[in-house]
Short mmCIF file of C-alpha atoms in Angstrom, two decimals:
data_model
loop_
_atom_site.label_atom_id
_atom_site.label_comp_id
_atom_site.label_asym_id
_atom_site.label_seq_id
_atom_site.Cartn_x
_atom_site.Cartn_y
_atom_site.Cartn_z
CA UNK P 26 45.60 0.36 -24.85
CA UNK P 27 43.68 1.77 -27.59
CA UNK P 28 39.63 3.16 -26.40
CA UNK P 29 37.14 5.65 -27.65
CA UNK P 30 36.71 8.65 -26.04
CA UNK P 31 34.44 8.98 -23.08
CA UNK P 32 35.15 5.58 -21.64
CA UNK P 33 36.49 4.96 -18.48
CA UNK P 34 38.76 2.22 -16.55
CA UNK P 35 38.73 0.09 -13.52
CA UNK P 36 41.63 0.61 -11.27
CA UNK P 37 42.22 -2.18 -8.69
CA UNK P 38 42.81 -1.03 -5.37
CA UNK P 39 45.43 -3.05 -3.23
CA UNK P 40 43.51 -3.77 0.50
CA UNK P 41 46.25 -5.20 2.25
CA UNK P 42 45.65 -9.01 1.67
CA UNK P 43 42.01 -8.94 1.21
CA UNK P 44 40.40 -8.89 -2.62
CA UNK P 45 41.19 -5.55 -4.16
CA UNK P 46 38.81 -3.01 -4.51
CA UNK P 47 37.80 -1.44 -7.55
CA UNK P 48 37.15 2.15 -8.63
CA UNK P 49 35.95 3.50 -12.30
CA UNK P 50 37.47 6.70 -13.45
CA UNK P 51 36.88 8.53 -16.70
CA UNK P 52 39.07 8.48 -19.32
CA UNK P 53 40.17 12.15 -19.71
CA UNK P 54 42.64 12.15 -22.17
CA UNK P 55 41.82 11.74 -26.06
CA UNK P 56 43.46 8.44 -27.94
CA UNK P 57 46.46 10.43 -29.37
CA UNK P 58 48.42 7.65 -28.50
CA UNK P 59 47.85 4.27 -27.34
CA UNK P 60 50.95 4.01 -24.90
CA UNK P 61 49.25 6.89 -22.65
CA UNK P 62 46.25 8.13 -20.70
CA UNK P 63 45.43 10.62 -18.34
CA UNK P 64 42.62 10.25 -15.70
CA UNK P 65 41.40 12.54 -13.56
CA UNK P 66 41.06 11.85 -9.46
CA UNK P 67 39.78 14.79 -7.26
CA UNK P 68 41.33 13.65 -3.74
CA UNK P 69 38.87 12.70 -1.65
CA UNK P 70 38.93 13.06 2.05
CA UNK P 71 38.81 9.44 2.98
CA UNK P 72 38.36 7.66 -0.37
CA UNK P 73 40.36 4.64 -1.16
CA UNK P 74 40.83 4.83 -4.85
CA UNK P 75 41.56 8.80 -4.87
CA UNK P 76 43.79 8.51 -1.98
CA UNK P 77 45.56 5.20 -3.06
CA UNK P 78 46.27 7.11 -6.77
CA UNK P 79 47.40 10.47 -5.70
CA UNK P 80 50.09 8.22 -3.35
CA UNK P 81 51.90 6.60 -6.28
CA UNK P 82 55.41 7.67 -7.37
CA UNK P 83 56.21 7.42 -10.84
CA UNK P 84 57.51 4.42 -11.88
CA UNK P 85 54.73 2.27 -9.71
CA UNK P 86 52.56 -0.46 -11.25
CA UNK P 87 48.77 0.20 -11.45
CA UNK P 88 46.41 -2.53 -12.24
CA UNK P 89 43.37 -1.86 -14.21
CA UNK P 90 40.74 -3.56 -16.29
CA UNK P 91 39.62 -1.62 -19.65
CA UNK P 92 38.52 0.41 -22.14
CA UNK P 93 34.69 0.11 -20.65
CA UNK P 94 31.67 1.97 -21.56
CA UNK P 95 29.85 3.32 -24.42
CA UNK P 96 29.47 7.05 -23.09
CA UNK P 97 31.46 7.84 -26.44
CA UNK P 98 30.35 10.53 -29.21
CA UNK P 99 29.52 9.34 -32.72
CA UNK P 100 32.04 8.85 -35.56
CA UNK P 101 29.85 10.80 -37.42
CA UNK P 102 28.17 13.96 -35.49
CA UNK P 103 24.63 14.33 -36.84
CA UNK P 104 24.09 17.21 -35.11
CA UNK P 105 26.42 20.15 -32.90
CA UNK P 106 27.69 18.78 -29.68
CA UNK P 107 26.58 19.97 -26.51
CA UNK P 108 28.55 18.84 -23.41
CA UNK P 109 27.19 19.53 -19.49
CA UNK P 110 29.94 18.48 -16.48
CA UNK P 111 30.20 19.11 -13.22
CA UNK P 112 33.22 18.45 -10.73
CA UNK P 113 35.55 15.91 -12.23
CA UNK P 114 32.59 14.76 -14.66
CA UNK P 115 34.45 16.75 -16.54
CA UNK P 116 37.09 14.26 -18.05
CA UNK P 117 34.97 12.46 -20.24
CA UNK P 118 33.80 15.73 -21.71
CA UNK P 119 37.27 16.77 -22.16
CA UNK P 120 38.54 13.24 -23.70
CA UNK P 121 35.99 13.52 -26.26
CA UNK P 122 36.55 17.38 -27.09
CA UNK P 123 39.82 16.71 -27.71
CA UNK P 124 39.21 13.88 -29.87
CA UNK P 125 37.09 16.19 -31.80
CA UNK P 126 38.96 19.11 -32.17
CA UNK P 127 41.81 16.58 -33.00
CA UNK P 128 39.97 15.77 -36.15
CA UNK P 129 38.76 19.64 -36.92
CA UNK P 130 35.47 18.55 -36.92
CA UNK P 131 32.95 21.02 -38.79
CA UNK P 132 30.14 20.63 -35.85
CA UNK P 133 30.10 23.51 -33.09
CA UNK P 134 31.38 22.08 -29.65
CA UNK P 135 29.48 23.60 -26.38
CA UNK P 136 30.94 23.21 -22.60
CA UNK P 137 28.83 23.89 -20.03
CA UNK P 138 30.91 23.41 -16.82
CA UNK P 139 29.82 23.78 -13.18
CA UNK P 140 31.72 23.79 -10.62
CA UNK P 141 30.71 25.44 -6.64
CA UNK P 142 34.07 27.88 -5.67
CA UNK P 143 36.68 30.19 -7.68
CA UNK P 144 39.73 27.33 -7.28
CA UNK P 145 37.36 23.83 -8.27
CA UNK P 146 37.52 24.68 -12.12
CA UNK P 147 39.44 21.68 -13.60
CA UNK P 148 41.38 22.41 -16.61
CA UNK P 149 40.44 25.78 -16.64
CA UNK P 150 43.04 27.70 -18.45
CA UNK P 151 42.62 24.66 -21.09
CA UNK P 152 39.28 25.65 -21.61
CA UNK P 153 39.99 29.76 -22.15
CA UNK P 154 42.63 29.03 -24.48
CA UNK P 155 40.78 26.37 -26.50
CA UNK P 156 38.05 28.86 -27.13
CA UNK P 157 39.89 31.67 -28.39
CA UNK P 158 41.99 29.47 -30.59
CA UNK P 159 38.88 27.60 -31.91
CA UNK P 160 36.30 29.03 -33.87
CA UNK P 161 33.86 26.09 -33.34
CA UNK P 162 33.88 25.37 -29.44
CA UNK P 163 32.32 27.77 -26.86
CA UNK P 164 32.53 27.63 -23.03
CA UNK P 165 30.41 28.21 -20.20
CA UNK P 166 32.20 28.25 -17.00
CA UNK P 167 29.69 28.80 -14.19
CA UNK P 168 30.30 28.60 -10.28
CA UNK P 169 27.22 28.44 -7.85
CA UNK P 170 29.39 30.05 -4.61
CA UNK P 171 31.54 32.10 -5.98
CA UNK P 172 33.79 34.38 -4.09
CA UNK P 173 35.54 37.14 -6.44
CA UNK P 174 34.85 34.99 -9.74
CA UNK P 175 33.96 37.58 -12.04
CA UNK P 176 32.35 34.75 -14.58
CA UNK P 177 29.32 33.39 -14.78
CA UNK P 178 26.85 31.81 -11.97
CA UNK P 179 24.17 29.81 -11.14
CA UNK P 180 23.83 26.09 -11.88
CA UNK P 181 24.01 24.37 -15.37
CA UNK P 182 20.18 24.10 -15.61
CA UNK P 183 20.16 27.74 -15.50
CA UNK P 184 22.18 28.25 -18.00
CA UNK P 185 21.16 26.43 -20.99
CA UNK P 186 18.51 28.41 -22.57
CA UNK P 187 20.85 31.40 -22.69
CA UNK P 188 23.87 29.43 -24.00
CA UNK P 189 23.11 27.15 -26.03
CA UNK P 190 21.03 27.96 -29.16
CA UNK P 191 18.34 25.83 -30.78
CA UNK P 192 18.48 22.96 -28.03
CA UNK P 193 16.30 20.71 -30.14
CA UNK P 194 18.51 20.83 -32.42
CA UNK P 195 21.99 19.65 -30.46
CA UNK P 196 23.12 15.91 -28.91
CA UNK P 197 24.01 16.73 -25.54
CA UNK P 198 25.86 14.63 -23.58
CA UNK P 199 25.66 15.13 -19.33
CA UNK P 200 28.04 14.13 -16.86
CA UNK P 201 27.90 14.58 -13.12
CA UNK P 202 26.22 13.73 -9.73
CA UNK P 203 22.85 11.97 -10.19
CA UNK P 204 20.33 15.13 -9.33
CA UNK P 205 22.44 17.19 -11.91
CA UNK P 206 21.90 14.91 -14.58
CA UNK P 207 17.93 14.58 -13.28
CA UNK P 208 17.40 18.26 -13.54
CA UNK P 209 19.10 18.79 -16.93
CA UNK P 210 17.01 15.76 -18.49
CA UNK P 211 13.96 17.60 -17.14
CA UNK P 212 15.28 20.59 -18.44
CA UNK P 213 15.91 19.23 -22.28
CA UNK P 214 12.87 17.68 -22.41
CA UNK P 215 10.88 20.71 -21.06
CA UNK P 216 12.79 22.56 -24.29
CA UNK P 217 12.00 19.62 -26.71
CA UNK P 218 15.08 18.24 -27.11
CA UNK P 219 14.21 14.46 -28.07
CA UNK P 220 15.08 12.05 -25.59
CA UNK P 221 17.32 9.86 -27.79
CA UNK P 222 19.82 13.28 -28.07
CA UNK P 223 20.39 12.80 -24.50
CA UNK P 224 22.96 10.93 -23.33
CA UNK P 225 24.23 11.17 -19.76
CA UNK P 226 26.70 8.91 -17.42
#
């Protein structure tokens, strides 16, 4: 299956003789190959798609319906890249900054990630080690109940002004729970960020 980074897939879920359900999940891998992709599932206590994926073995069949979306960057950036996650909104952000990185792309690449407690950054270490081995991504990894995390805190909203320089100037692309996205929107256009550089799923 070939896709473009930052869209996501259907998975059926099996309901014991009645019509399947179905569940969209991110695409959170970046189209190095076409015989692969990764998704990422946070278990959820009680959900039927998270609970029915993190029980497969390897070897078991998964039906799914895809590529879908058009949450993807540009082939041509225009402008730096800014990307905003929370939770596991995170795995479009990462499909498409690997993708990018992939190609040694000239633009500078922003993450601002948020996440509530010490143990719910996702793909932290990645993150760390991508920065100091790349000259044109930064990261922002910033909890808002932190225990001993030493990093930053506060909510994403908070953060931008002191991050990410020249807002007006950046695409920023927003992924997350619904009053997340709401409050950074507000917060972009409050800066003067046009609203056609925002782009949020």
């Amino acid at each position: 299956m070939t896709f473009k980074p930052g869209q996501f897939v259907q998975v059926f879920i099996p309901q014991n003789g009645d019509k399947p359900l179905r569940r969209s999940y991110s695409i959170a891998s970046a189209p190095r190959d076409p015989n692969w992709f990764e998704l990422c599932v946070t278990l959820v206590d009680g959900g039927k798609g998270s609970t029915y994926l993190h029980s497969l073995k390897p070897g078991q069949k998964v039906q799914i319906m895809g590529p879908l979306g058009k949450f993807t960057h540009p082939d041509q950036l225009l402008r730096d890249m800014v990307f905003i996650a929370t939770g596991s909104g995170i795995a479009p952000m990462r499909s498409m900054i690997d993708d990018l990185v992939d190609k040694k792309t000239e633009r500078q690449l922003f993450l601002l990630y948020g996440n509530r407690y010490d143990g719910d950054i996702i793909y932290q270490e990645e993150w760390e080690n991508l920065e100091s081995d790349n000259r044109n991504f930064r990261a922002c990894l910033t909890l808002s109940r932190p225990e001993k995390w030493q990093g930053p805190k506060g909510y994403v909203g908070e953060k931008i002004e002191g991050f990410v320089p020249n807002p007006k100037e950046k695409d920023f692309y927003i992924c997350g729970l619904s009053n997340m996205i709401n409050d950074v929107q507000s917060k972009l256009l409050a800066l003067g960020t046009p609203k056609d550089q925002i782009h949020f799923e």
